[in-house]
Amino acid sequence: MASRITSFEANLEAAQRQYADGFDTLRDQPGGTHELITQDLGALTGTSVNIGHVDPSAPVRVQRHGEAKIFDTPRAYGATYDKETLYKAHELSRDDLEFDHSGRVGRMIAAFLASDAKMFDERAWAKIVANTDTGPDGVALFSTAHPHGYAGATQANLVTDALSHTSFRTGMRAMPQFRREDGSYYNTRATHLFVGPELETTAKEIVGADKPLAVDASGAEATSSVVAITSIANVYQGEVTLVIVPEMDADPDMWMLVDASKPAKPFVRSIGANVAPVFGDKSNSDKARDRNMFDFIREGDWVFGPGAWQCAYAGKPA
């Protein structure tokens, strides 16, 4: 519960103490749903992170009697993601602090802390939905042009289909066929389905116990001349965990299948300076004298970008 702040110097000290105590309480809370699909690369030690790797690109070969071995040249892949400093800031007036007789300032600080408890999470989902960062293979995480598919074809983990039983089944079948740079299978299988609130009902029908089935007068499955709706057992019941992500409402029709069971994840992050409270105004500071205002800031440094694209599949209807 927000504490009541009462007398100016004591009020300022009490506000800062409440802010610091509130931060300590929030610091140990989970970082949000993006952590399910993000590989943590450890502490950020510079202004950027390169997630390059060298793939041996060596398919399995058969050596017959008298034949020489074939040596394949490794291919280097990489992407550099720049550091971002995330922050939220607000200010309190001297009057608010000096004449707070109802505990309003304390409640304001508590609300401010609650609003940015998921600061990294909000930014992660904004980047995931935007899908504009280029990954190590030279295209965005969700793309129809990932290289090194079967017989040199491209691979697609992005479709424009709306979420339905049909598009869900297509995604579930597609993910195990994704290949590494050397042609071997990545062996992914979706464990989670992520949607925004707009698609919650549809998603629950798709992963639920029964599948609605429209039939025509002859009793055959139909999309037109429908005379009745029945249901059949859903073969995908229990296959994936449904996660509702409010931040996906930035693209309300987007849906995403993810294999979150592997060490590699579709996204990577590196945190340099975790979210920390910043306040330095004293009653005699320049800002306090000139404007009678006091700053309260939370900020942190991180890098976030595409990782193993084979672990994800998305629908983004046009």
mmCIF file of C-alpha atoms in Angstrom:
data_model
loop_
_atom_site.group_PDB
_atom_site.id
_atom_site.type_symbol
_atom_site.label_atom_id
_atom_site.label_comp_id
_atom_site.label_asym_id
_atom_site.label_seq_id
_atom_site.Cartn_x
_atom_site.Cartn_y
_atom_site.Cartn_z
ATOM 1 C CA MET A 1 0.000 0.000 0.000
ATOM 2 C CA ALA A 2 1.274 3.519 -0.880
ATOM 3 C CA SER A 3 2.457 5.369 2.198
ATOM 4 C CA ARG A 4 1.252 8.847 3.092
ATOM 5 C CA ILE A 5 3.763 11.668 2.636
ATOM 6 C CA THR A 6 3.536 14.544 5.038
ATOM 7 C CA SER A 7 6.458 17.975 5.557
ATOM 8 C CA PHE A 8 8.672 19.039 2.618
ATOM 9 C CA GLU A 9 12.277 17.813 3.200
ATOM 10 C CA ALA A 10 10.857 14.740 4.879
ATOM 11 C CA ASN A 11 8.304 14.460 2.057
ATOM 12 C CA LEU A 12 10.976 14.463 -0.651
ATOM 13 C CA GLU A 13 13.043 11.898 1.224
ATOM 14 C CA ALA A 14 9.939 9.774 1.809
ATOM 15 C CA ALA A 15 8.976 9.943 -1.874
ATOM 16 C CA GLN A 16 12.452 8.871 -2.968
ATOM 17 C CA ARG A 17 12.526 6.086 -0.404
ATOM 18 C CA GLN A 18 9.113 4.854 -1.518
ATOM 19 C CA TYR A 19 10.271 4.964 -5.121
ATOM 20 C CA ALA A 20 13.409 2.930 -4.327
ATOM 21 C CA ASP A 21 11.505 0.446 -2.146
ATOM 22 C CA GLY A 22 8.841 0.032 -4.813
ATOM 23 C CA PHE A 23 11.501 -0.606 -7.423
ATOM 24 C CA ASP A 24 13.131 -3.282 -5.266
ATOM 25 C CA THR A 25 9.761 -5.022 -5.003
ATOM 26 C CA LEU A 26 9.204 -4.957 -8.772
ATOM 27 C CA ARG A 27 12.764 -5.915 -9.715
ATOM 28 C CA ASP A 28 12.263 -9.571 -8.817
ATOM 29 C CA GLN A 29 9.021 -9.937 -10.777
ATOM 30 C CA PRO A 30 9.062 -11.926 -14.061
ATOM 31 C CA GLY A 31 10.165 -9.905 -17.056
ATOM 32 C CA GLY A 32 7.134 -10.783 -19.166
ATOM 33 C CA THR A 33 6.056 -13.139 -21.919
ATOM 34 C CA HIS A 34 8.935 -12.281 -24.290
ATOM 35 C CA GLU A 35 11.274 -14.241 -22.002
ATOM 36 C CA LEU A 36 9.589 -17.488 -23.126
ATOM 37 C CA ILE A 37 10.919 -16.990 -26.653
ATOM 38 C CA THR A 38 14.197 -15.151 -26.001
ATOM 39 C CA GLN A 39 17.715 -16.522 -25.505
ATOM 40 C CA ASP A 40 19.702 -14.466 -22.995
ATOM 41 C CA LEU A 41 23.251 -13.912 -24.260
ATOM 42 C CA GLY A 42 24.542 -12.615 -20.939
ATOM 43 C CA ALA A 43 25.693 -9.148 -19.936
ATOM 44 C CA LEU A 44 26.071 -6.464 -22.585
ATOM 45 C CA THR A 45 29.683 -5.242 -22.589
ATOM 46 C CA GLY A 46 29.624 -2.675 -25.415
ATOM 47 C CA THR A 47 27.326 -0.563 -27.552
ATOM 48 C CA SER A 48 26.305 -3.486 -29.775
ATOM 49 C CA VAL A 49 26.181 -7.275 -29.976
ATOM 50 C CA ASN A 50 27.179 -9.444 -32.940
ATOM 51 C CA ILE A 51 25.516 -12.845 -32.920
ATOM 52 C CA GLY A 52 27.597 -14.209 -35.789
ATOM 53 C CA HIS A 53 28.376 -17.870 -36.124
ATOM 54 C CA VAL A 54 30.157 -20.140 -38.589
ATOM 55 C CA ASP A 55 28.097 -23.021 -39.946
ATOM 56 C CA PRO A 56 30.112 -26.009 -41.158
ATOM 57 C CA SER A 57 27.698 -26.411 -44.089
ATOM 58 C CA ALA A 58 28.740 -30.025 -44.439
ATOM 59 C CA PRO A 59 26.011 -32.440 -45.506
ATOM 60 C CA VAL A 60 26.334 -36.149 -44.805
ATOM 61 C CA ARG A 61 28.172 -37.823 -47.665
ATOM 62 C CA VAL A 62 28.944 -41.447 -48.588
ATOM 63 C CA GLN A 63 32.552 -42.316 -49.393
ATOM 64 C CA ARG A 64 32.833 -45.188 -51.847
ATOM 65 C CA HIS A 65 35.912 -47.284 -52.347
ATOM 66 C CA GLY A 66 38.638 -45.344 -54.078
ATOM 67 C CA GLU A 67 36.880 -41.965 -53.845
ATOM 68 C CA ALA A 68 38.446 -38.906 -52.246
ATOM 69 C CA LYS A 69 36.590 -37.045 -49.528
ATOM 70 C CA ILE A 70 34.815 -33.805 -50.425
ATOM 71 C CA PHE A 71 35.561 -30.883 -48.123
ATOM 72 C CA ASP A 72 32.910 -28.172 -47.779
ATOM 73 C CA THR A 73 33.810 -24.563 -47.040
ATOM 74 C CA PRO A 74 32.223 -23.094 -43.885
ATOM 75 C CA ARG A 75 29.879 -20.144 -44.303
ATOM 76 C CA ALA A 76 29.935 -17.236 -41.886
ATOM 77 C CA TYR A 77 26.698 -15.626 -40.735
ATOM 78 C CA GLY A 78 26.155 -12.684 -38.470
ATOM 79 C CA ALA A 79 24.028 -9.745 -37.480
ATOM 80 C CA THR A 80 24.880 -6.765 -35.310
ATOM 81 C CA TYR A 81 22.258 -5.282 -33.007
ATOM 82 C CA ASP A 82 22.832 -1.883 -31.427
ATOM 83 C CA LYS A 83 22.252 -1.044 -27.782
ATOM 84 C CA GLU A 84 19.029 0.703 -26.833
ATOM 85 C CA THR A 85 18.475 2.726 -23.666
ATOM 86 C CA LEU A 86 14.895 2.350 -22.493
ATOM 87 C CA TYR A 87 13.452 4.743 -19.944
ATOM 88 C CA LYS A 88 10.292 6.099 -18.396
ATOM 89 C CA ALA A 89 10.338 9.413 -16.551
ATOM 90 C CA HIS A 90 7.960 11.615 -14.633
ATOM 91 C CA GLU A 91 8.278 14.623 -12.377
ATOM 92 C CA LEU A 92 6.552 15.826 -9.249
ATOM 93 C CA SER A 93 6.003 19.435 -8.316
ATOM 94 C CA ARG A 94 7.182 20.918 -5.035
ATOM 95 C CA ASP A 95 3.586 21.752 -4.165
ATOM 96 C CA ASP A 96 2.533 18.145 -4.627
ATOM 97 C CA LEU A 97 5.220 17.069 -2.214
ATOM 98 C CA GLU A 98 4.782 19.873 0.312
ATOM 99 C CA PHE A 99 1.007 19.786 0.541
ATOM 100 C CA ASP A 100 0.260 16.115 0.161
ATOM 101 C CA HIS A 101 -2.210 15.440 2.948
ATOM 102 C CA SER A 102 -4.071 12.516 1.403
ATOM 103 C CA GLY A 103 -1.291 10.174 0.237
ATOM 104 C CA ARG A 104 -1.899 11.083 -3.428
ATOM 105 C CA VAL A 105 1.838 11.372 -4.185
ATOM 106 C CA GLY A 106 2.494 7.939 -2.777
ATOM 107 C CA ARG A 107 -0.264 6.485 -4.936
ATOM 108 C CA MET A 108 1.135 8.320 -7.974
ATOM 109 C CA ILE A 109 4.588 6.795 -7.424
ATOM 110 C CA ALA A 110 3.092 3.328 -6.984
ATOM 111 C CA ALA A 111 1.137 3.714 -10.236
ATOM 112 C CA PHE A 112 4.251 4.908 -12.074
ATOM 113 C CA LEU A 113 6.241 1.896 -10.912
ATOM 114 C CA ALA A 114 3.458 -0.519 -11.830
ATOM 115 C CA SER A 115 3.167 0.939 -15.334
ATOM 116 C CA ASP A 116 6.781 0.271 -16.247
ATOM 117 C CA ALA A 117 7.356 -3.043 -14.507
ATOM 118 C CA LYS A 118 7.337 -4.642 -17.978
ATOM 119 C CA MET A 119 9.374 -2.002 -19.817
ATOM 120 C CA PHE A 120 11.636 -4.504 -21.608
ATOM 121 C CA ASP A 121 8.623 -6.686 -22.397
ATOM 122 C CA GLU A 122 6.728 -3.843 -24.064
ATOM 123 C CA ARG A 123 9.705 -2.941 -26.241
ATOM 124 C CA ALA A 124 10.356 -6.575 -27.170
ATOM 125 C CA TRP A 125 6.812 -7.102 -28.416
ATOM 126 C CA ALA A 126 6.872 -3.819 -30.338
ATOM 127 C CA LYS A 127 9.939 -5.117 -32.221
ATOM 128 C CA ILE A 128 8.491 -8.608 -32.674
ATOM 129 C CA VAL A 129 5.257 -7.287 -34.181
ATOM 130 C CA ALA A 130 7.087 -4.760 -36.397
ATOM 131 C CA ASN A 131 9.370 -7.516 -37.791
ATOM 132 C CA THR A 132 11.793 -5.005 -39.330
ATOM 133 C CA ASP A 133 15.163 -6.138 -37.900
ATOM 134 C CA THR A 134 17.439 -8.179 -40.171
ATOM 135 C CA GLY A 135 18.660 -11.499 -38.768
ATOM 136 C CA PRO A 136 21.902 -13.420 -39.360
ATOM 137 C CA ASP A 137 20.697 -14.921 -42.663
ATOM 138 C CA GLY A 138 20.080 -11.509 -44.207
ATOM 139 C CA VAL A 139 16.290 -11.291 -43.894
ATOM 140 C CA ALA A 140 13.782 -10.474 -41.166
ATOM 141 C CA LEU A 141 12.950 -13.124 -38.580
ATOM 142 C CA PHE A 142 9.562 -13.752 -40.216
ATOM 143 C CA SER A 143 10.173 -14.012 -43.954
ATOM 144 C CA THR A 144 9.328 -15.978 -47.107
ATOM 145 C CA ALA A 145 12.977 -15.797 -48.232
ATOM 146 C CA HIS A 146 15.094 -17.673 -45.680
ATOM 147 C CA PRO A 147 17.918 -19.387 -47.604
ATOM 148 C CA HIS A 148 19.182 -22.992 -47.713
ATOM 149 C CA GLY A 149 15.945 -24.882 -48.177
ATOM 150 C CA TYR A 150 15.678 -28.227 -49.936
ATOM 151 C CA ALA A 151 17.594 -28.298 -53.253
ATOM 152 C CA GLY A 152 18.508 -24.626 -52.857
ATOM 153 C CA ALA A 153 14.957 -23.368 -52.458
ATOM 154 C CA THR A 154 14.016 -20.613 -50.006
ATOM 155 C CA GLN A 155 12.130 -21.348 -46.780
ATOM 156 C CA ALA A 156 9.121 -19.468 -45.429
ATOM 157 C CA ASN A 157 8.070 -19.016 -41.815
ATOM 158 C CA LEU A 158 5.669 -16.182 -42.684
ATOM 159 C CA VAL A 159 2.195 -16.454 -44.193
ATOM 160 C CA THR A 160 -0.611 -13.964 -44.805
ATOM 161 C CA ASP A 161 -3.353 -16.394 -43.739
ATOM 162 C CA ALA A 162 -5.687 -15.538 -40.883
ATOM 163 C CA LEU A 163 -5.614 -17.842 -37.873
ATOM 164 C CA SER A 164 -7.842 -20.843 -38.496
ATOM 165 C CA HIS A 165 -7.778 -24.603 -38.036
ATOM 166 C CA THR A 166 -6.327 -24.891 -41.541
ATOM 167 C CA SER A 167 -3.561 -22.287 -41.136
ATOM 168 C CA PHE A 168 -2.698 -23.662 -37.699
ATOM 169 C CA ARG A 169 -2.294 -27.185 -39.128
ATOM 170 C CA THR A 170 -0.175 -25.793 -41.979
ATOM 171 C CA GLY A 171 2.147 -24.090 -39.482
ATOM 172 C CA MET A 172 2.420 -27.191 -37.316
ATOM 173 C CA ARG A 173 3.419 -29.230 -40.370
ATOM 174 C CA ALA A 174 5.821 -26.600 -41.724
ATOM 175 C CA MET A 175 7.998 -26.087 -38.649
ATOM 176 C CA PRO A 176 9.498 -29.631 -38.484
ATOM 177 C CA GLN A 177 10.617 -29.202 -42.120
ATOM 178 C CA PHE A 178 12.783 -26.124 -41.498
ATOM 179 C CA ARG A 179 16.449 -26.726 -42.276
ATOM 180 C CA ARG A 180 19.803 -25.508 -41.072
ATOM 181 C CA GLU A 181 22.373 -23.975 -43.391
ATOM 182 C CA ASP A 182 23.929 -27.415 -44.019
ATOM 183 C CA GLY A 183 20.603 -28.891 -45.132
ATOM 184 C CA SER A 184 19.894 -30.869 -41.955
ATOM 185 C CA TYR A 185 16.569 -30.524 -40.196
ATOM 186 C CA TYR A 186 16.355 -28.157 -37.218
ATOM 187 C CA ASN A 187 13.843 -30.549 -35.599
ATOM 188 C CA THR A 188 11.466 -27.884 -34.338
ATOM 189 C CA ARG A 189 7.899 -28.461 -33.260
ATOM 190 C CA ALA A 190 5.637 -25.730 -31.931
ATOM 191 C CA THR A 191 5.066 -25.711 -28.174
ATOM 192 C CA HIS A 192 3.278 -22.342 -27.848
ATOM 193 C CA LEU A 193 0.719 -20.304 -29.764
ATOM 194 C CA PHE A 194 0.899 -16.520 -29.179
ATOM 195 C CA VAL A 195 -2.036 -14.268 -30.054
ATOM 196 C CA GLY A 196 -3.440 -10.891 -29.054
ATOM 197 C CA PRO A 197 -6.764 -10.478 -27.220
ATOM 198 C CA GLU A 198 -8.700 -10.149 -30.501
ATOM 199 C CA LEU A 199 -7.839 -13.731 -31.466
ATOM 200 C CA GLU A 200 -8.292 -15.318 -28.041
ATOM 201 C CA THR A 201 -11.645 -16.979 -28.808
ATOM 202 C CA THR A 202 -10.479 -18.305 -32.178
ATOM 203 C CA ALA A 203 -7.244 -19.612 -30.666
ATOM 204 C CA LYS A 204 -9.083 -21.412 -27.842
ATOM 205 C CA GLU A 205 -11.328 -23.127 -30.379
ATOM 206 C CA ILE A 206 -8.285 -24.249 -32.375
ATOM 207 C CA VAL A 207 -6.322 -25.733 -29.457
ATOM 208 C CA GLY A 208 -9.380 -26.945 -27.519
ATOM 209 C CA ALA A 209 -10.787 -30.428 -27.047
ATOM 210 C CA ASP A 210 -13.274 -30.313 -29.939
ATOM 211 C CA LYS A 211 -13.102 -28.845 -33.421
ATOM 212 C CA PRO A 212 -16.278 -27.195 -34.833
ATOM 213 C CA LEU A 213 -17.220 -28.782 -38.167
ATOM 214 C CA ALA A 214 -19.604 -27.290 -40.727
ATOM 215 C CA VAL A 215 -21.496 -29.872 -42.852
ATOM 216 C CA ASP A 216 -23.805 -29.770 -45.843
ATOM 217 C CA ALA A 217 -27.051 -31.680 -46.414
ATOM 218 C CA SER A 218 -25.135 -34.879 -47.222
ATOM 219 C CA GLY A 219 -23.168 -34.704 -43.981
ATOM 220 C CA ALA A 220 -19.865 -33.820 -45.689
ATOM 221 C CA GLU A 221 -17.552 -31.074 -44.424
ATOM 222 C CA ALA A 222 -18.463 -27.848 -46.207
ATOM 223 C CA THR A 223 -17.647 -24.164 -46.483
ATOM 224 C CA SER A 224 -20.872 -23.315 -48.364
ATOM 225 C CA SER A 225 -24.439 -24.639 -48.310
ATOM 226 C CA VAL A 226 -23.901 -25.333 -44.610
ATOM 227 C CA VAL A 227 -26.915 -26.870 -42.903
ATOM 228 C CA ALA A 228 -25.463 -27.745 -39.486
ATOM 229 C CA ILE A 229 -22.490 -27.367 -37.184
ATOM 230 C CA THR A 230 -21.168 -30.386 -35.334
ATOM 231 C CA SER A 231 -17.829 -31.149 -33.695
ATOM 232 C CA ILE A 232 -15.076 -33.730 -33.889
ATOM 233 C CA ALA A 233 -12.155 -34.518 -31.584
ATOM 234 C CA ASN A 234 -9.258 -32.086 -32.075
ATOM 235 C CA VAL A 235 -6.057 -34.010 -32.857
ATOM 236 C CA TYR A 236 -4.011 -31.002 -31.706
ATOM 237 C CA GLN A 237 -5.562 -30.870 -28.239
ATOM 238 C CA GLY A 238 -2.785 -30.347 -25.683
ATOM 239 C CA GLU A 239 -0.087 -29.920 -28.361
ATOM 240 C CA VAL A 240 0.590 -26.243 -27.643
ATOM 241 C CA THR A 241 0.204 -23.793 -24.781
ATOM 242 C CA LEU A 242 -1.871 -20.721 -25.625
ATOM 243 C CA VAL A 243 -0.404 -17.366 -24.544
ATOM 244 C CA ILE A 244 -2.454 -14.159 -24.798
ATOM 245 C CA VAL A 245 -0.203 -11.119 -25.333
ATOM 246 C CA PRO A 246 -1.915 -7.703 -25.020
ATOM 247 C CA GLU A 247 0.984 -6.006 -26.841
ATOM 248 C CA MET A 248 0.178 -7.987 -30.003
ATOM 249 C CA ASP A 249 -2.892 -5.793 -30.433
ATOM 250 C CA ALA A 250 -0.578 -3.474 -32.373
ATOM 251 C CA ASP A 251 -1.241 -6.027 -35.152
ATOM 252 C CA PRO A 252 -4.468 -7.660 -33.905
ATOM 253 C CA ASP A 253 -4.599 -10.334 -36.627
ATOM 254 C CA MET A 254 -1.024 -11.543 -36.085
ATOM 255 C CA TRP A 255 -0.492 -15.014 -34.623
ATOM 256 C CA MET A 256 2.713 -16.880 -33.896
ATOM 257 C CA LEU A 257 3.766 -20.489 -33.308
ATOM 258 C CA VAL A 258 7.003 -20.983 -31.355
ATOM 259 C CA ASP A 259 9.126 -23.914 -30.280
ATOM 260 C CA ALA A 260 10.224 -22.712 -26.835
ATOM 261 C CA SER A 261 11.664 -26.064 -25.775
ATOM 262 C CA LYS A 262 15.167 -25.606 -27.179
ATOM 263 C CA PRO A 263 18.150 -23.617 -25.860
ATOM 264 C CA ALA A 264 18.097 -21.609 -29.100
ATOM 265 C CA LYS A 265 15.183 -19.211 -29.323
ATOM 266 C CA PRO A 266 13.716 -17.074 -32.122
ATOM 267 C CA PHE A 267 14.967 -13.911 -30.408
ATOM 268 C CA VAL A 268 18.124 -12.976 -28.488
ATOM 269 C CA ARG A 269 18.839 -10.295 -25.931
ATOM 270 C CA SER A 270 21.714 -8.929 -23.906
ATOM 271 C CA ILE A 271 21.125 -6.629 -20.942
ATOM 272 C CA GLY A 272 23.872 -4.160 -20.079
ATOM 273 C CA ALA A 273 22.326 -2.088 -17.315
ATOM 274 C CA ASN A 274 19.170 -3.553 -15.867
ATOM 275 C CA VAL A 275 16.279 -1.212 -15.162
ATOM 276 C CA ALA A 276 17.294 0.976 -12.244
ATOM 277 C CA PRO A 277 15.759 3.931 -10.385
ATOM 278 C CA VAL A 278 17.306 7.353 -10.958
ATOM 279 C CA PHE A 279 16.575 10.409 -8.815
ATOM 280 C CA GLY A 280 19.009 13.101 -7.752
ATOM 281 C CA ASP A 281 17.043 16.262 -7.139
ATOM 282 C CA LYS A 282 17.495 17.834 -3.739
ATOM 283 C CA SER A 283 15.496 20.712 -2.402
ATOM 284 C CA ASN A 284 18.308 23.157 -3.353
ATOM 285 C CA SER A 285 19.078 21.757 -6.851
ATOM 286 C CA ASP A 286 18.883 24.003 -9.935
ATOM 287 C CA LYS A 287 15.720 22.365 -11.179
ATOM 288 C CA ALA A 288 14.099 22.535 -7.780
ATOM 289 C CA ARG A 289 14.941 26.265 -7.498
ATOM 290 C CA ASP A 290 14.046 27.198 -11.094
ATOM 291 C CA ARG A 291 10.940 25.101 -11.639
ATOM 292 C CA ASN A 292 9.999 23.580 -8.312
ATOM 293 C CA MET A 293 10.060 20.129 -9.958
ATOM 294 C CA PHE A 294 11.659 16.801 -8.988
ATOM 295 C CA ASP A 295 12.586 13.992 -11.403
ATOM 296 C CA PHE A 296 11.871 10.272 -11.082
ATOM 297 C CA ILE A 297 13.312 8.041 -13.825
ATOM 298 C CA ARG A 298 13.687 4.334 -14.546
ATOM 299 C CA GLU A 299 16.119 3.368 -17.294
ATOM 300 C CA GLY A 300 18.073 0.374 -18.575
ATOM 301 C CA ASP A 301 20.276 -0.704 -21.507
ATOM 302 C CA TRP A 302 19.737 -3.729 -23.700
ATOM 303 C CA VAL A 303 20.065 -5.310 -27.148
ATOM 304 C CA PHE A 304 17.228 -7.312 -28.717
ATOM 305 C CA GLY A 305 16.960 -8.913 -32.151
ATOM 306 C CA PRO A 306 16.231 -11.992 -34.290
ATOM 307 C CA GLY A 307 17.826 -15.306 -33.391
ATOM 308 C CA ALA A 308 16.933 -18.818 -34.611
ATOM 309 C CA TRP A 309 14.154 -18.196 -37.129
ATOM 310 C CA GLN A 310 13.494 -21.944 -37.449
ATOM 311 C CA CYS A 311 11.930 -21.851 -33.968
ATOM 312 C CA ALA A 312 9.043 -19.590 -35.033
ATOM 313 C CA TYR A 313 6.247 -19.335 -37.606
ATOM 314 C CA ALA A 314 3.904 -16.361 -37.944
ATOM 315 C CA GLY A 315 0.731 -15.338 -39.694
ATOM 316 C CA LYS A 316 0.394 -11.632 -40.534
ATOM 317 C CA PRO A 317 -2.733 -11.164 -42.682
ATOM 318 C CA ALA A 318 -2.507 -8.160 -45.021
#
